[in-house]
């Protein structure tokens, strides 16, 4: 597992993740976790779990995106395929970015459910994966965002990089170098 965090507002979404996973070729995918941009600078896919289900989700996302499907429909299709397989291993994926109509959103997909987030004007939403971590990255991100603010990309990333610095050494396989992706609404 690798660490990632998301901060979303109505005008941007910021993702900070383990740089080891960014830009990996298909044949280099590490068992259990990876990141891909679905549409560059517009949408992304993050996966944690058995590699074959990560690849299945990625193929669904890539195909449906090229067919013009919205992110929520992609998330629903991925979860449906997981459920049809009967796989009981713990899996998590996040599909997010900006819709064709310019709406910032992200969708957390697990074996059992999908939780969708659409930040409204003035609202800040955030998520940090906390599967298998002894400490809670979500609690730490919340605390840091409350102290530093989260109304700008710079404030959000400051808290996200602090979170990454704190947790990077706590789990084998997490690199000490973070990478970020920011998707912003055009003004």
Short mmCIF file of C-alpha atoms in Angstrom, two decimals:
data_model
loop_
_atom_site.label_atom_id
_atom_site.label_comp_id
_atom_site.label_asym_id
_atom_site.label_seq_id
_atom_site.Cartn_x
_atom_site.Cartn_y
_atom_site.Cartn_z
CA UNK A 1 0.00 0.00 0.00
CA UNK A 2 1.10 3.53 -0.60
CA UNK A 3 -0.05 6.79 0.91
CA UNK A 4 -2.18 9.33 -0.92
CA UNK A 5 -4.36 12.25 0.09
CA UNK A 6 -7.00 14.34 -1.67
CA UNK A 7 -8.22 17.86 -0.94
CA UNK A 8 -11.11 19.09 -3.08
CA UNK A 9 -12.88 22.43 -3.36
CA UNK A 10 -15.32 23.66 -5.98
CA UNK A 11 -12.41 25.14 -7.99
CA UNK A 12 -9.62 22.55 -7.57
CA UNK A 13 -8.68 19.05 -6.51
CA UNK A 14 -5.19 18.29 -5.19
CA UNK A 15 -3.73 14.80 -4.92
CA UNK A 16 -0.42 14.05 -3.17
CA UNK A 17 0.87 10.50 -3.39
CA UNK A 18 3.89 8.24 -3.23
CA UNK A 19 6.02 9.19 -6.24
CA UNK A 20 7.10 5.57 -6.71
CA UNK A 21 3.68 4.80 -8.16
CA UNK A 22 3.43 7.77 -10.53
CA UNK A 23 4.10 7.12 -14.21
CA UNK A 24 4.63 3.39 -13.90
CA UNK A 25 4.25 1.37 -17.07
CA UNK A 26 1.65 -1.40 -17.17
CA UNK A 27 4.26 -4.13 -16.81
CA UNK A 28 5.77 -2.42 -13.77
CA UNK A 29 2.59 -2.12 -11.71
CA UNK A 30 3.41 -3.01 -8.13
CA UNK A 31 1.12 -5.62 -6.66
CA UNK A 32 -1.71 -3.92 -4.90
CA UNK A 33 -1.56 -0.20 -5.67
CA UNK A 34 -1.13 2.35 -8.41
CA UNK A 35 -2.17 5.68 -9.90
CA UNK A 36 -3.08 6.67 -13.48
CA UNK A 37 -4.47 9.77 -15.11
CA UNK A 38 -7.59 8.86 -17.05
CA UNK A 39 -7.61 12.12 -19.00
CA UNK A 40 -4.48 14.27 -18.50
CA UNK A 41 -5.11 17.28 -16.25
CA UNK A 42 -8.78 16.32 -15.97
CA UNK A 43 -9.33 12.95 -14.22
CA UNK A 44 -7.48 10.23 -12.34
CA UNK A 45 -7.73 6.66 -11.02
CA UNK A 46 -6.08 5.38 -7.82
CA UNK A 47 -6.29 1.73 -6.76
CA UNK A 48 -5.41 -0.40 -3.69
CA UNK A 49 -5.94 -4.17 -3.66
CA UNK A 50 -5.29 -7.28 -5.77
CA UNK A 51 -3.50 -6.20 -8.96
CA UNK A 52 -5.87 -7.96 -11.36
CA UNK A 53 -8.77 -5.89 -10.02
CA UNK A 54 -6.72 -2.71 -10.32
CA UNK A 55 -6.09 -3.51 -13.97
CA UNK A 56 -9.74 -4.39 -14.51
CA UNK A 57 -10.80 -1.06 -13.01
CA UNK A 58 -8.25 0.80 -15.10
CA UNK A 59 -9.47 -0.81 -18.34
CA UNK A 60 -13.07 0.05 -17.47
CA UNK A 61 -12.11 3.65 -16.65
CA UNK A 62 -10.08 4.13 -19.82
CA UNK A 63 -12.74 2.63 -22.09
CA UNK A 64 -15.72 4.38 -20.52
CA UNK A 65 -13.88 7.70 -20.44
CA UNK A 66 -13.06 7.44 -24.14
CA UNK A 67 -16.77 6.70 -24.74
CA UNK A 68 -17.68 9.94 -22.90
CA UNK A 69 -19.05 8.41 -19.66
CA UNK A 70 -19.06 10.56 -16.54
CA UNK A 71 -16.87 9.73 -13.53
CA UNK A 72 -19.75 8.54 -11.32
CA UNK A 73 -20.88 6.04 -13.99
CA UNK A 74 -17.31 4.78 -14.30
CA UNK A 75 -17.15 4.28 -10.51
CA UNK A 76 -20.45 2.37 -10.54
CA UNK A 77 -19.24 0.09 -13.37
CA UNK A 78 -15.98 -0.69 -11.58
CA UNK A 79 -17.78 -1.60 -8.37
CA UNK A 80 -20.31 -3.74 -10.26
CA UNK A 81 -17.49 -5.75 -11.88
CA UNK A 82 -15.84 -6.23 -8.48
CA UNK A 83 -19.09 -7.45 -6.98
CA UNK A 84 -19.76 -9.82 -9.88
CA UNK A 85 -16.36 -11.43 -9.31
CA UNK A 86 -17.20 -12.39 -5.72
CA UNK A 87 -13.74 -11.21 -4.59
CA UNK A 88 -13.65 -10.70 -0.82
CA UNK A 89 -10.18 -9.15 -0.52
CA UNK A 90 -10.19 -5.55 0.68
CA UNK A 91 -10.06 -3.19 -2.29
CA UNK A 92 -10.32 0.55 -2.66
CA UNK A 93 -10.26 2.84 -5.67
CA UNK A 94 -10.76 6.53 -6.20
CA UNK A 95 -11.99 8.03 -9.45
CA UNK A 96 -11.91 11.81 -9.51
CA UNK A 97 -11.24 15.05 -11.26
CA UNK A 98 -13.34 17.45 -13.25
CA UNK A 99 -16.48 16.46 -15.13
CA UNK A 100 -17.19 17.51 -18.71
CA UNK A 101 -19.35 20.30 -17.24
CA UNK A 102 -16.49 21.54 -15.02
CA UNK A 103 -17.66 20.08 -11.70
CA UNK A 104 -14.90 18.93 -9.30
CA UNK A 105 -15.66 15.52 -7.80
CA UNK A 106 -14.24 12.28 -6.49
CA UNK A 107 -15.74 8.87 -5.80
CA UNK A 108 -14.41 6.37 -3.24
CA UNK A 109 -15.10 2.82 -4.37
CA UNK A 110 -14.95 -0.21 -2.09
CA UNK A 111 -16.30 -3.74 -2.39
CA UNK A 112 -19.48 -2.72 -0.56
CA UNK A 113 -20.22 0.87 -1.56
CA UNK A 114 -19.41 4.04 -3.42
CA UNK A 115 -19.22 7.37 -1.66
CA UNK A 116 -19.34 10.40 -3.94
CA UNK A 117 -18.09 13.88 -3.11
CA UNK A 118 -18.99 17.07 -4.97
CA UNK A 119 -17.64 20.12 -3.09
CA UNK A 120 -20.04 23.05 -3.02
CA UNK A 121 -19.03 26.72 -3.06
CA UNK A 122 -16.91 27.45 0.02
CA UNK A 123 -16.75 23.78 1.04
CA UNK A 124 -13.50 21.84 1.42
CA UNK A 125 -13.50 18.05 1.33
CA UNK A 126 -10.54 15.82 2.02
CA UNK A 127 -9.51 12.19 2.19
CA UNK A 128 -6.38 10.25 3.12
CA UNK A 129 -6.21 6.49 2.75
CA UNK A 130 -5.83 4.75 6.05
CA UNK A 131 -5.89 1.04 5.22
CA UNK A 132 -3.09 -0.74 7.15
CA UNK A 133 -1.62 2.36 8.80
CA UNK A 134 -1.22 2.17 12.59
CA UNK A 135 -1.83 5.89 12.93
CA UNK A 136 -4.69 7.60 11.12
CA UNK A 137 -3.60 9.71 8.15
CA UNK A 138 -7.18 11.01 7.92
CA UNK A 139 -7.08 12.45 11.45
CA UNK A 140 -3.66 13.97 10.86
CA UNK A 141 -4.72 15.54 7.55
CA UNK A 142 -7.84 16.97 9.18
CA UNK A 143 -5.82 18.48 12.03
CA UNK A 144 -3.22 19.99 9.71
CA UNK A 145 -5.80 21.40 7.29
CA UNK A 146 -7.66 23.04 10.18
CA UNK A 147 -4.43 24.66 11.37
CA UNK A 148 -3.15 25.80 7.97
CA UNK A 149 -6.32 26.37 6.01
CA UNK A 150 -7.47 24.76 2.80
CA UNK A 151 -8.95 27.48 0.65
CA UNK A 152 -6.03 27.64 -1.77
CA UNK A 153 -4.01 24.99 -3.60
CA UNK A 154 -0.91 26.15 -1.73
CA UNK A 155 -2.54 25.72 1.70
CA UNK A 156 -3.96 22.32 0.81
CA UNK A 157 -0.67 21.02 -0.55
CA UNK A 158 1.26 22.31 2.44
CA UNK A 159 -0.90 20.15 4.71
CA UNK A 160 -0.77 17.20 2.30
CA UNK A 161 3.03 17.30 2.03
CA UNK A 162 3.30 17.52 5.83
CA UNK A 163 1.09 14.44 6.09
CA UNK A 164 3.23 12.60 3.58
CA UNK A 165 6.44 13.55 5.40
CA UNK A 166 4.99 12.25 8.67
CA UNK A 167 3.79 8.91 7.27
CA UNK A 168 6.33 8.16 4.51
CA UNK A 169 8.63 6.21 6.79
CA UNK A 170 5.91 4.42 8.76
CA UNK A 171 5.15 1.78 6.14
CA UNK A 172 7.51 -0.42 4.13
CA UNK A 173 7.27 0.28 0.42
CA UNK A 174 6.31 3.95 0.78
CA UNK A 175 8.98 6.13 -0.76
CA UNK A 176 10.16 9.33 0.88
CA UNK A 177 9.37 11.39 -2.22
CA UNK A 178 5.87 12.68 -2.87
CA UNK A 179 4.34 13.64 -6.20
CA UNK A 180 1.34 15.85 -6.71
CA UNK A 181 -1.39 16.40 -9.26
CA UNK A 182 -3.63 19.47 -9.26
CA UNK A 183 -6.71 19.79 -11.42
CA UNK A 184 -8.12 23.30 -11.49
CA UNK A 185 -11.22 24.78 -13.02
CA UNK A 186 -10.45 27.28 -15.75
CA UNK A 187 -11.51 30.78 -14.78
#
